[in-house]
mmCIF file of C-alpha atoms in Angstrom:
data_model
loop_
_atom_site.group_PDB
_atom_site.id
_atom_site.type_symbol
_atom_site.label_atom_id
_atom_site.label_comp_id
_atom_site.label_asym_id
_atom_site.label_seq_id
_atom_site.Cartn_x
_atom_site.Cartn_y
_atom_site.Cartn_z
ATOM 1 C CA MET A 1082 57.121 76.739 136.334
ATOM 2 C CA TRP A 1083 58.007 80.195 137.591
ATOM 3 C CA HIS A 1084 55.273 82.682 136.850
ATOM 4 C CA PRO A 1085 55.327 86.474 137.193
ATOM 5 C CA SER A 1086 52.447 86.185 139.653
ATOM 6 C CA HIS A 1087 54.922 84.738 142.182
ATOM 7 C CA GLN A 1088 56.544 88.135 142.564
ATOM 8 C CA VAL A 1089 53.536 90.447 142.232
ATOM 9 C CA GLY A 1090 53.331 93.093 144.872
ATOM 10 C CA PRO A 1091 55.698 95.637 146.328
ATOM 11 C CA THR A 1092 57.364 93.166 148.706
ATOM 12 C CA CYS A 1093 58.222 90.522 146.059
ATOM 13 C CA GLN A 1094 56.755 87.712 148.134
ATOM 14 C CA PRO A 1095 58.247 84.205 147.675
ATOM 15 C CA PRO A 1096 56.327 81.483 145.875
ATOM 16 C CA SER A 1097 54.839 78.554 147.673
ATOM 17 C CA THR A 1098 57.144 75.627 148.554
ATOM 18 C CA GLY A 1099 55.662 73.529 145.762
ATOM 19 C CA ALA A 1100 56.749 75.920 143.010
ATOM 20 C CA PRO A 1101 60.162 75.701 141.319
ATOM 21 C CA PRO A 1102 62.749 78.394 142.076
ATOM 22 C CA PRO A 1103 62.681 81.526 139.950
ATOM 23 C CA PRO A 1104 65.151 81.880 137.096
ATOM 24 C CA ILE A 1105 68.277 83.933 137.642
ATOM 25 C CA GLU A 1106 66.876 86.928 135.765
ATOM 26 C CA ILE A 1107 63.881 87.186 138.103
ATOM 27 C CA ILE A 1108 66.022 86.820 141.236
ATOM 28 C CA GLN A 1109 68.328 89.601 140.059
ATOM 29 C CA TYR A 1110 65.304 91.665 139.025
ATOM 30 C CA CYS A 1111 63.608 91.374 142.412
ATOM 31 C CA SER A 1112 66.787 91.765 144.435
ATOM 32 C CA LEU A 1113 67.463 95.049 142.719
ATOM 33 C CA THR A 1114 63.916 96.430 142.614
ATOM 34 C CA CYS A 1115 63.087 95.445 146.221
ATOM 35 C CA GLY A 1116 66.078 97.264 147.665
ATOM 36 C CA PRO A 1117 69.260 96.192 149.446
ATOM 37 C CA GLU A 1118 67.454 93.792 151.818
ATOM 38 C CA GLY A 1119 67.547 91.003 149.250
ATOM 39 C CA LEU A 1120 64.842 89.140 147.417
ATOM 40 C CA TRP A 1121 62.361 88.461 150.193
ATOM 41 C CA GLY A 1122 63.969 89.668 153.390
ATOM 42 C CA PRO A 1123 66.914 91.382 155.053
ATOM 43 C CA HIS A 1124 68.704 88.281 156.431
ATOM 44 C CA VAL A 1125 70.199 85.114 154.947
ATOM 45 C CA SER A 1126 68.192 82.126 156.105
ATOM 46 C CA GLU A 1127 70.029 78.955 157.155
ATOM 47 C CA SER A 1128 66.899 77.039 156.181
ATOM 48 C CA ALA A 1129 66.414 78.544 152.771
ATOM 49 C CA GLU A 1130 65.999 75.007 151.471
ATOM 50 C CA ASP A 1131 62.776 74.808 153.455
ATOM 51 C CA LEU A 1132 61.240 77.288 151.084
ATOM 52 C CA HIS A 1133 62.227 75.184 148.091
ATOM 53 C CA PRO A 1134 64.572 72.135 147.927
ATOM 54 C CA ALA A 1135 66.322 73.439 144.801
ATOM 55 C CA ALA A 1136 66.904 76.904 146.189
ATOM 56 C CA ALA A 1137 70.286 76.058 147.721
ATOM 57 C CA ALA A 1138 71.540 74.784 144.387
ATOM 58 C CA HIS A 1139 70.630 77.997 142.618
ATOM 59 C CA PRO A 1140 73.600 80.150 141.492
ATOM 60 C CA LEU A 1141 72.271 82.980 143.615
ATOM 61 C CA HIS A 1142 71.187 80.911 146.626
ATOM 62 C CA THR A 1143 73.094 83.283 148.905
ATOM 63 C CA LEU A 1144 70.384 85.864 148.340
ATOM 64 C CA SER A 1145 67.924 86.130 151.183
ATOM 65 C CA LEU A 1146 65.003 83.709 150.788
ATOM 66 C CA VAL A 1147 63.181 84.328 154.077
ATOM 67 C CA SER A 1148 59.808 85.748 154.768
ATOM 68 C CA PRO A 1149 59.596 89.516 154.897
ATOM 69 C CA PRO A 1150 60.125 91.140 158.287
ATOM 70 C CA PRO A 1151 57.155 92.413 160.243
ATOM 71 C CA ARG A 1152 55.830 95.610 158.796
ATOM 72 C CA LYS A 1153 56.350 98.744 160.767
ATOM 73 C CA SER A 1154 53.455 101.012 161.468
ATOM 74 C CA PRO A 1155 53.050 103.405 158.584
ATOM 75 C CA LYS A 1156 54.278 106.907 159.054
ATOM 76 C CA LYS A 1157 51.999 109.833 158.741
ATOM 77 C CA LYS A 1158 51.986 111.111 155.198
ATOM 78 C CA LYS A 1159 53.189 114.595 154.562
ATOM 79 C CA PRO A 1160 50.968 116.964 152.645
ATOM 80 C CA THR A 1161 51.412 116.638 148.925
ATOM 81 C CA THR A 1162 53.009 119.593 147.217
ATOM 82 C CA ALA A 1163 53.278 120.255 143.494
ATOM 83 C CA SER A 1164 57.032 119.553 143.454
ATOM 84 C CA SER A 1165 56.736 116.268 145.407
ATOM 85 C CA PHE A 1166 53.864 115.162 143.162
ATOM 86 C CA LEU A 1167 55.933 115.756 140.020
ATOM 87 C CA HIS A 1168 58.926 113.985 141.602
ATOM 88 C CA ARG A 1169 56.850 110.864 142.398
ATOM 89 C CA ARG A 1170 55.249 110.931 138.962
ATOM 90 C CA ARG A 1171 58.660 111.021 137.202
ATOM 91 C CA ALA A 1172 59.895 108.193 139.423
ATOM 92 C CA LYS A 1173 56.878 106.035 138.506
ATOM 93 C CA MET A 1174 57.435 106.708 134.809
ATOM 94 C CA MET A 1175 61.105 105.667 135.074
ATOM 95 C CA LEU A 1176 60.500 102.441 137.030
ATOM 96 C CA PRO A 1177 59.211 100.325 134.114
ATOM 97 C CA ARG A 1178 62.200 101.380 132.013
ATOM 98 C CA LEU A 1179 64.603 100.598 134.866
ATOM 99 C CA HIS A 1180 63.011 97.188 135.391
ATOM 100 C CA LEU A 1181 63.301 96.343 131.700
ATOM 101 C CA LEU A 1182 66.947 97.451 131.655
ATOM 102 C CA LEU A 1183 67.760 95.289 134.682
ATOM 103 C CA VAL A 1184 66.167 92.216 133.121
ATOM 104 C CA VAL A 1185 68.041 92.746 129.838
ATOM 105 C CA VAL A 1186 71.364 93.276 131.607
ATOM 106 C CA SER A 1187 70.863 90.185 133.741
ATOM 107 C CA ALA A 1188 70.266 88.113 130.627
ATOM 108 C CA LEU A 1189 73.501 89.206 128.925
ATOM 109 C CA PRO A 1190 75.785 86.641 130.678
ATOM 110 C CA LEU A 1191 73.400 83.880 129.612
ATOM 111 C CA VAL A 1192 73.483 85.086 126.026
ATOM 112 C CA SER A 1193 77.293 85.134 126.110
ATOM 113 C CA VAL A 1194 77.432 81.564 127.395
ATOM 114 C CA ALA A 1195 74.953 80.401 124.791
ATOM 115 C CA ALA A 1196 76.931 82.112 122.055
ATOM 116 C CA GLY A 1197 80.142 80.358 123.085
ATOM 117 C CA VAL A 1198 78.437 76.966 123.175
ATOM 118 C CA GLY A 1199 76.237 77.349 120.137
ATOM 119 C CA GLY A 1200 78.880 78.346 117.640
ATOM 120 C CA GLU A 1201 77.912 81.990 117.221
ATOM 121 C CA GLY A 1202 80.516 83.479 119.558
ATOM 122 C CA PHE A 1203 83.814 85.153 118.786
ATOM 123 C CA CYS A 1204 85.943 82.043 119.096
ATOM 124 C CA SER A 1205 83.632 79.891 117.010
ATOM 125 C CA ALA A 1206 83.226 82.394 114.178
ATOM 126 C CA GLU A 1207 85.169 80.042 111.944
ATOM 127 C CA PRO A 1208 86.016 76.358 112.418
ATOM 128 C CA SER A 1209 89.750 76.899 112.101
ATOM 129 C CA ALA A 1210 89.697 79.266 115.085
ATOM 130 C CA SER A 1211 89.088 76.349 117.446
ATOM 131 C CA ARG A 1212 92.851 76.016 117.879
ATOM 132 C CA GLU A 1213 93.040 79.502 119.384
ATOM 133 C CA CYS A 1214 90.093 78.895 121.698
ATOM 134 C CA SER A 1215 91.476 75.574 122.935
ATOM 135 C CA GLY A 1216 94.777 77.200 123.853
ATOM 136 C CA ALA A 1217 96.821 75.141 121.382
ATOM 137 C CA ARG A 1218 99.378 77.114 119.394
ATOM 138 C CA PRO A 1219 98.291 77.214 115.737
ATOM 139 C CA PRO A 1220 100.781 76.651 112.899
ATOM 140 C CA LEU A 1221 102.756 79.643 111.673
ATOM 141 C CA TYR A 1222 100.857 81.728 109.103
ATOM 142 C CA TRP A 1223 97.740 79.548 109.501
ATOM 143 C CA LYS A 1224 95.484 82.577 109.042
ATOM 144 C CA VAL A 1225 96.838 83.046 105.521
ATOM 145 C CA THR A 1226 95.672 79.583 104.507
ATOM 146 C CA ASN A 1227 92.536 79.704 106.711
ATOM 147 C CA PRO A 1228 91.462 83.328 106.315
ATOM 148 C CA THR A 1229 88.400 85.044 107.686
ATOM 149 C CA LEU A 1230 86.487 85.597 104.455
ATOM 150 C CA ALA A 1231 84.140 88.206 105.884
ATOM 151 C CA PRO A 1232 82.694 89.356 109.202
ATOM 152 C CA ALA A 1233 80.147 86.834 110.448
ATOM 153 C CA HIS A 1234 77.174 89.102 109.771
ATOM 154 C CA LEU A 1235 78.292 89.645 106.151
ATOM 155 C CA GLN A 1236 79.292 86.114 105.125
ATOM 156 C CA ASP A 1237 75.910 85.434 103.575
ATOM 157 C CA LEU A 1238 75.583 88.821 101.905
ATOM 158 C CA PRO A 1239 75.640 88.200 98.130
ATOM 159 C CA GLY A 1240 78.315 90.152 96.311
ATOM 160 C CA PHE A 1241 80.164 91.317 99.422
ATOM 161 C CA THR A 1242 83.944 91.746 99.147
ATOM 162 C CA ARG A 1243 86.601 93.964 100.670
ATOM 163 C CA SER A 1244 88.653 93.830 97.477
ATOM 164 C CA VAL A 1245 89.341 97.146 95.755
ATOM 165 C CA TYR A 1246 91.110 97.991 92.502
ATOM 166 C CA LYS A 1247 92.229 101.516 91.674
ATOM 167 C CA ARG A 1248 94.651 103.086 89.233
ATOM 168 C CA ASP A 1249 97.546 103.210 91.706
ATOM 169 C CA HIS A 1250 96.771 100.434 94.191
ATOM 170 C CA ALA A 1251 94.706 97.327 94.808
ATOM 171 C CA LEU A 1252 93.546 95.380 97.854
ATOM 172 C CA ILE A 1253 92.868 91.723 97.046
ATOM 173 C CA THR A 1254 91.174 89.858 99.893
ATOM 174 C CA PRO A 1255 90.774 86.068 100.217
ATOM 175 C CA GLU A 1256 87.079 85.903 99.282
ATOM 176 C CA SER A 1257 88.092 87.201 95.831
ATOM 177 C CA HIS A 1258 90.751 84.572 95.070
ATOM 178 C CA VAL A 1259 90.118 82.574 91.907
ATOM 179 C CA PHE A 1260 92.125 79.339 91.604
ATOM 180 C CA SER A 1261 92.744 77.447 88.387
ATOM 181 C CA PRO A 1262 95.348 74.902 87.205
ATOM 182 C CA LEU A 1263 98.781 76.478 86.809
ATOM 183 C CA PRO A 1264 100.109 76.073 83.258
ATOM 184 C CA ASP A 1265 102.515 73.102 82.961
ATOM 185 C CA TRP A 1266 102.441 72.416 86.725
ATOM 186 C CA VAL A 1267 101.241 68.987 87.847
ATOM 187 C CA ASN A 1268 98.286 68.737 90.245
ATOM 188 C CA THR A 1269 98.664 72.361 91.320
ATOM 189 C CA LEU A 1270 96.169 75.209 91.501
ATOM 190 C CA GLY A 1271 97.179 78.841 91.361
ATOM 191 C CA ALA A 1272 95.614 82.242 92.038
ATOM 192 C CA PHE A 1273 97.344 85.247 90.474
ATOM 193 C CA LEU A 1274 97.083 88.163 92.877
ATOM 194 C CA ILE A 1275 99.256 90.696 91.033
ATOM 195 C CA SER A 1276 100.333 90.693 87.379
ATOM 196 C CA PRO A 1277 101.285 93.115 84.573
ATOM 197 C CA ALA A 1278 97.583 93.351 83.742
ATOM 198 C CA ILE A 1279 97.155 95.451 86.897
ATOM 199 C CA GLY A 1280 100.069 97.716 85.994
ATOM 200 C CA ALA A 1281 102.827 95.827 87.822
ATOM 201 C CA HIS A 1282 106.178 94.702 86.391
ATOM 202 C CA PHE A 1283 106.079 91.425 88.340
ATOM 203 C CA THR A 1284 103.695 88.594 89.158
ATOM 204 C CA MET A 1285 102.690 87.412 92.597
ATOM 205 C CA TYR A 1286 100.607 84.274 92.957
ATOM 206 C CA LEU A 1287 99.551 81.533 95.353
ATOM 207 C CA ALA A 1288 100.278 77.916 94.431
ATOM 208 C CA LYS A 1289 98.397 75.112 96.180
ATOM 209 C CA MET A 1290 100.162 71.752 95.874
ATOM 210 C CA HIS A 1291 99.174 68.256 96.990
ATOM 211 C CA ASP A 1292 100.688 64.806 97.130
ATOM 212 C CA GLY A 1293 102.336 64.252 93.747
ATOM 213 C CA SER A 1294 102.370 67.918 92.712
ATOM 214 C CA LYS A 1295 105.274 69.209 90.644
ATOM 215 C CA SER A 1296 106.288 72.663 89.442
ATOM 216 C CA ALA A 1297 107.080 73.952 85.976
ATOM 217 C CA LEU A 1298 109.861 76.323 84.942
ATOM 218 C CA PRO A 1299 109.161 80.045 84.577
ATOM 219 C CA PRO A 1300 109.495 81.637 81.113
ATOM 220 C CA LYS A 1301 112.978 82.314 79.760
ATOM 221 C CA GLY A 1302 114.718 85.263 81.395
ATOM 222 C CA VAL A 1303 112.376 85.234 84.421
ATOM 223 C CA GLU A 1304 113.655 84.928 87.982
ATOM 224 C CA ARG A 1305 111.591 83.368 90.761
ATOM 225 C CA LEU A 1306 111.300 83.481 94.549
ATOM 226 C CA ILE A 1307 109.329 80.800 96.418
ATOM 227 C CA PHE A 1308 108.166 81.274 100.028
ATOM 228 C CA VAL A 1309 106.491 78.407 101.924
ATOM 229 C CA LEU A 1310 103.301 79.326 103.801
ATOM 230 C CA GLN A 1311 102.042 75.818 104.583
ATOM 231 C CA GLY A 1312 103.420 72.302 104.292
ATOM 232 C CA SER A 1313 106.821 71.559 102.752
ATOM 233 C CA ILE A 1314 108.520 71.099 99.373
ATOM 234 C CA LEU A 1315 111.607 69.431 97.957
ATOM 235 C CA LEU A 1316 113.599 71.719 95.670
ATOM 236 C CA SER A 1317 115.907 70.008 93.180
ATOM 237 C CA GLU A 1318 118.634 71.775 91.214
ATOM 238 C CA GLU A 1319 119.872 70.732 87.787
ATOM 239 C CA SER A 1320 123.163 69.722 89.427
ATOM 240 C CA GLY A 1321 121.338 67.152 91.554
ATOM 241 C CA ASN A 1322 121.460 69.057 94.834
ATOM 242 C CA THR A 1323 118.209 69.069 96.805
ATOM 243 C CA HIS A 1324 116.797 71.310 99.540
ATOM 244 C CA THR A 1325 113.858 70.697 101.845
ATOM 245 C CA LEU A 1326 111.874 73.867 102.493
ATOM 246 C CA LEU A 1327 109.491 74.095 105.446
ATOM 247 C CA VAL A 1328 107.108 76.855 106.497
ATOM 248 C CA ASP A 1329 108.885 80.241 106.640
ATOM 249 C CA SER A 1330 111.640 78.992 104.307
ATOM 250 C CA TYR A 1331 112.294 80.353 100.844
ATOM 251 C CA ALA A 1332 114.395 79.938 97.715
ATOM 252 C CA TYR A 1333 115.518 82.487 95.132
ATOM 253 C CA LEU A 1334 116.124 80.996 91.684
ATOM 254 C CA PRO A 1335 118.000 83.127 89.140
ATOM 255 C CA ALA A 1336 116.617 83.461 85.636
ATOM 256 C CA ASN A 1337 117.107 80.420 83.373
ATOM 257 C CA MET A 1338 118.198 78.173 86.255
ATOM 258 C CA LYS A 1339 116.621 74.769 85.788
ATOM 259 C CA HIS A 1340 114.936 73.380 88.847
ATOM 260 C CA SER A 1341 111.860 71.525 90.045
ATOM 261 C CA VAL A 1342 109.681 71.611 93.132
ATOM 262 C CA ILE A 1343 107.671 68.626 94.339
ATOM 263 C CA SER A 1344 105.405 68.099 97.313
ATOM 264 C CA ASP A 1345 103.974 65.043 99.049
ATOM 265 C CA GLU A 1346 101.486 66.893 101.266
ATOM 266 C CA VAL A 1347 99.096 69.833 101.212
ATOM 267 C CA THR A 1348 101.342 72.840 100.623
ATOM 268 C CA THR A 1349 100.756 76.523 99.935
ATOM 269 C CA LEU A 1350 103.415 78.737 98.364
ATOM 270 C CA ILE A 1351 103.566 82.425 97.608
ATOM 271 C CA ILE A 1352 105.651 83.002 94.474
ATOM 272 C CA PHE A 1353 107.149 86.153 92.964
ATOM 273 C CA GLU A 1354 108.393 86.260 89.373
ATOM 274 C CA ARG A 1355 109.779 89.086 87.261
ATOM 275 C CA ARG A 1356 111.852 89.471 84.133
ATOM 276 C CA TYR A 1357 115.415 89.926 85.292
ATOM 277 C CA THR A 1358 117.049 93.278 84.560
ATOM 278 C CA THR A 1359 120.633 92.449 83.609
ATOM 279 C CA ILE A 1360 123.659 94.485 84.612
ATOM 280 C CA GLU A 1361 126.884 93.587 82.828
ATOM 281 C CA ASP A 1362 129.262 91.389 84.827
ATOM 282 C CA TYR A 1363 126.737 90.844 87.652
ATOM 283 C CA HIS A 1364 125.035 87.484 88.126
ATOM 284 C CA PRO A 1365 122.844 86.505 91.064
ATOM 285 C CA ASP A 1366 123.242 83.150 92.825
ATOM 286 C CA LEU A 1367 120.780 80.593 94.138
ATOM 287 C CA ILE A 1368 119.667 81.561 97.650
ATOM 288 C CA VAL A 1369 117.998 79.129 100.068
ATOM 289 C CA GLY A 1370 117.184 80.253 103.592
ATOM 290 C CA SER A 1371 114.569 80.883 106.271
ATOM 291 C CA THR A 1372 113.228 84.050 107.862
ATOM 292 C CA ASP A 1373 114.457 83.322 111.379
ATOM 293 C CA LYS A 1374 118.047 83.005 110.137
ATOM 294 C CA GLN A 1375 118.080 86.540 108.737
ATOM 295 C CA PRO A 1376 119.484 89.277 110.976
ATOM 296 C CA LEU A 1377 117.443 92.210 112.189
ATOM 297 C CA LEU A 1378 118.470 95.371 110.361
ATOM 298 C CA GLU A 1379 118.558 98.922 111.622
ATOM 299 C CA THR A 1380 115.547 101.096 110.785
ATOM 300 C CA PRO A 1381 116.496 104.694 111.693
ATOM 301 C CA GLY A 1382 113.496 106.683 112.842
ATOM 302 C CA GLU A 1383 111.198 103.635 112.745
ATOM 303 C CA VAL A 1384 110.022 101.153 115.389
ATOM 304 C CA PHE A 1385 109.241 98.087 113.272
ATOM 305 C CA GLU A 1386 111.609 95.125 112.911
ATOM 306 C CA LEU A 1387 113.064 94.494 109.451
ATOM 307 C CA ARG A 1388 114.642 91.477 107.801
ATOM 308 C CA LYS A 1389 115.639 91.114 104.150
ATOM 309 C CA LEU A 1390 115.572 87.711 102.502
ATOM 310 C CA LEU A 1391 118.017 88.500 99.679
ATOM 311 C CA PRO A 1392 121.415 90.179 99.571
ATOM 312 C CA THR A 1393 121.392 93.924 99.018
ATOM 313 C CA SER A 1394 124.175 93.733 96.415
ATOM 314 C CA LEU A 1395 123.816 94.840 92.781
ATOM 315 C CA PRO A 1396 123.194 91.410 91.173
ATOM 316 C CA TYR A 1397 119.733 91.317 92.768
ATOM 317 C CA ASP A 1398 117.122 93.589 91.211
ATOM 318 C CA PHE A 1399 114.445 93.019 93.844
ATOM 319 C CA ASN A 1400 114.231 92.050 97.484
ATOM 320 C CA ILE A 1401 111.680 90.638 99.889
ATOM 321 C CA HIS A 1402 111.301 92.414 103.225
ATOM 322 C CA ILE A 1403 109.794 90.807 106.323
ATOM 323 C CA MET A 1404 108.419 93.564 108.566
ATOM 324 C CA ASP A 1405 107.131 93.087 112.119
ATOM 325 C CA PHE A 1406 104.963 95.594 114.051
ATOM 326 C CA GLN A 1407 103.802 95.243 117.630
ATOM 327 C CA PRO A 1408 100.200 96.324 118.340
ATOM 328 C CA GLY A 1409 99.979 100.104 118.241
ATOM 329 C CA GLU A 1410 103.160 100.596 116.222
ATOM 330 C CA TYR A 1411 103.060 102.377 112.888
ATOM 331 C CA LEU A 1412 105.240 103.717 110.108
ATOM 332 C CA SER A 1413 106.774 107.095 110.896
ATOM 333 C CA VAL A 1414 107.335 107.964 107.254
ATOM 334 C CA LYS A 1415 104.336 108.457 104.975
ATOM 335 C CA GLU A 1416 106.117 106.913 102.002
ATOM 336 C CA VAL A 1417 105.957 108.124 98.405
ATOM 337 C CA HIS A 1418 108.592 106.576 96.101
ATOM 338 C CA TYR A 1419 109.232 105.122 92.651
ATOM 339 C CA ASN A 1420 109.394 101.491 93.833
ATOM 340 C CA GLN A 1421 106.516 99.082 93.383
ATOM 341 C CA HIS A 1422 105.282 96.819 96.167
ATOM 342 C CA GLY A 1423 103.509 93.506 96.429
ATOM 343 C CA LEU A 1424 102.488 92.797 100.022
ATOM 344 C CA LEU A 1425 101.042 89.738 101.749
ATOM 345 C CA LEU A 1426 99.872 90.146 105.337
ATOM 346 C CA LEU A 1427 101.119 87.032 107.137
ATOM 347 C CA GLU A 1428 99.952 87.796 110.688
ATOM 348 C CA GLY A 1429 97.911 90.374 112.534
ATOM 349 C CA GLN A 1430 95.671 93.208 111.424
ATOM 350 C CA GLY A 1431 95.705 96.944 111.059
ATOM 351 C CA ILE A 1432 94.937 99.972 108.904
ATOM 352 C CA TYR A 1433 96.658 100.626 105.583
ATOM 353 C CA ARG A 1434 96.535 104.014 103.924
ATOM 354 C CA LEU A 1435 96.819 103.899 100.117
ATOM 355 C CA GLY A 1436 96.400 107.229 98.344
ATOM 356 C CA ASP A 1437 93.388 108.923 99.911
ATOM 357 C CA SER A 1438 91.814 105.643 101.080
ATOM 358 C CA TRP A 1439 92.138 103.883 104.438
ATOM 359 C CA TYR A 1440 91.633 100.122 104.527
ATOM 360 C CA PRO A 1441 91.197 97.698 107.444
ATOM 361 C CA VAL A 1442 93.449 94.742 106.595
ATOM 362 C CA GLN A 1443 94.159 91.353 108.146
ATOM 363 C CA SER A 1444 96.096 88.128 107.629
ATOM 364 C CA GLY A 1445 95.682 86.773 104.107
ATOM 365 C CA ASP A 1446 95.177 90.164 102.441
ATOM 366 C CA THR A 1447 97.293 91.172 99.449
ATOM 367 C CA ILE A 1448 98.135 94.737 98.436
ATOM 368 C CA TRP A 1449 99.627 96.092 95.236
ATOM 369 C CA MET A 1450 101.180 99.565 95.400
ATOM 370 C CA ALA A 1451 102.079 101.414 92.223
ATOM 371 C CA PRO A 1452 104.986 103.882 92.083
ATOM 372 C CA PHE A 1453 104.408 107.116 94.029
ATOM 373 C CA VAL A 1454 101.170 106.096 95.735
ATOM 374 C CA PRO A 1455 101.144 107.520 99.304
ATOM 375 C CA GLN A 1456 101.318 104.628 101.745
ATOM 376 C CA TRP A 1457 101.265 104.183 105.517
ATOM 377 C CA TYR A 1458 100.482 101.371 107.980
ATOM 378 C CA ALA A 1459 99.438 101.066 111.642
ATOM 379 C CA ALA A 1460 99.166 97.756 113.508
ATOM 380 C CA LEU A 1461 96.018 97.157 115.566
ATOM 381 C CA GLY A 1462 94.629 94.282 117.604
ATOM 382 C CA LYS A 1463 96.327 92.187 120.278
ATOM 383 C CA THR A 1464 98.926 90.308 118.236
ATOM 384 C CA LYS A 1465 101.879 91.460 116.184
ATOM 385 C CA THR A 1466 101.651 92.210 112.493
ATOM 386 C CA ARG A 1467 104.026 90.530 110.079
ATOM 387 C CA TYR A 1468 103.956 91.155 106.379
ATOM 388 C CA LEU A 1469 106.036 90.110 103.422
ATOM 389 C CA LEU A 1470 106.853 92.887 100.962
ATOM 390 C CA TYR A 1471 108.234 92.775 97.420
ATOM 391 C CA LYS A 1472 110.334 95.790 96.389
ATOM 392 C CA ASP A 1473 112.348 96.463 93.238
ATOM 393 C CA VAL A 1474 115.857 97.702 94.041
ATOM 394 C CA ASN A 1475 119.336 98.377 92.636
ATOM 395 C CA ARG A 1476 118.189 99.538 89.229
ATOM 396 C CA ASP A 1477 117.939 102.979 87.633
ATOM 397 C CA PRO A 1478 114.258 103.912 87.148
ATOM 398 C CA LEU A 1479 115.050 104.701 83.516
ATOM 399 C CA MET A 1480 116.017 101.098 82.815
#
């Protein structure tokens, strides 16, 4: 076993041939504290294995492992002056600190390796992240259904949440979701994220379906939009027409249109519902589509990419925007308007300003924005941000 006594002395003498090689920290320590000559001498020995059989296999076996060179005759010491005495004294006081720093720094790579293997590193912070670490491409929007509930050092902190509720906005984060059976749905759990109880004129909720799950109809006069986050569903119309919706697909169902949704696998939906505001002689139609089929729209003065899932014509009293930001991009306009918003962050992370508060946000987070709350977003991190945004449109605010 390597013992500190093996390197006692100013020349860092090598251990006897019967002792095991020193650990990497000690080799780095001695090579740095003994000067540029190396660990025990100024030249690389071709017979370093003679000193110890395992020395050649050591990660730093290229360091010199030879006996120290013959000592030169000592030079005559100069007379000690007050300044040179203080200089040597300060140097001696700094050496122990320098040695400790070198040992700590040399141990850092080992700690990093251990963290990656032992499950405490960045990539192993959550089991679902193994896909990213292995290089395999994860499913679209997988972070919404497998969110990071809290930073690793706060996961076990009782009562911790990033969720916030204020008069004019709310941030609802995944650790705060409460699921319960959805009324009249079969084998389906739901978590209401936004509702009139918060001050909104719409509802926004997650629905988790399984094999054999089936939807129920919304209340009379209520329109519905379904967006698939995970899995797939079969949408059936009253006429008998059916539509298969995969991840990133959606369906808008006008008020009072009879329909049903069934699933034969684990499926997660985000659903928006609101009481339809009628305009005489205007009637919306069933819309079934997918995000990638929607054209990119112009955004004067902005850098983000915008798609709208519904037509912009008068029959539709709300729309769903899909907005993409590359890392470092942000909204140019600090918006203040009469429209309400319900937002779900599908990918990425960033900073959202709501009123006078600034919130770090990430995939899986939900935000409610009341009318006239100041709002602004900047995308951070290394991947793009994509969020889905509800917005009421085409209606007079007095209605």
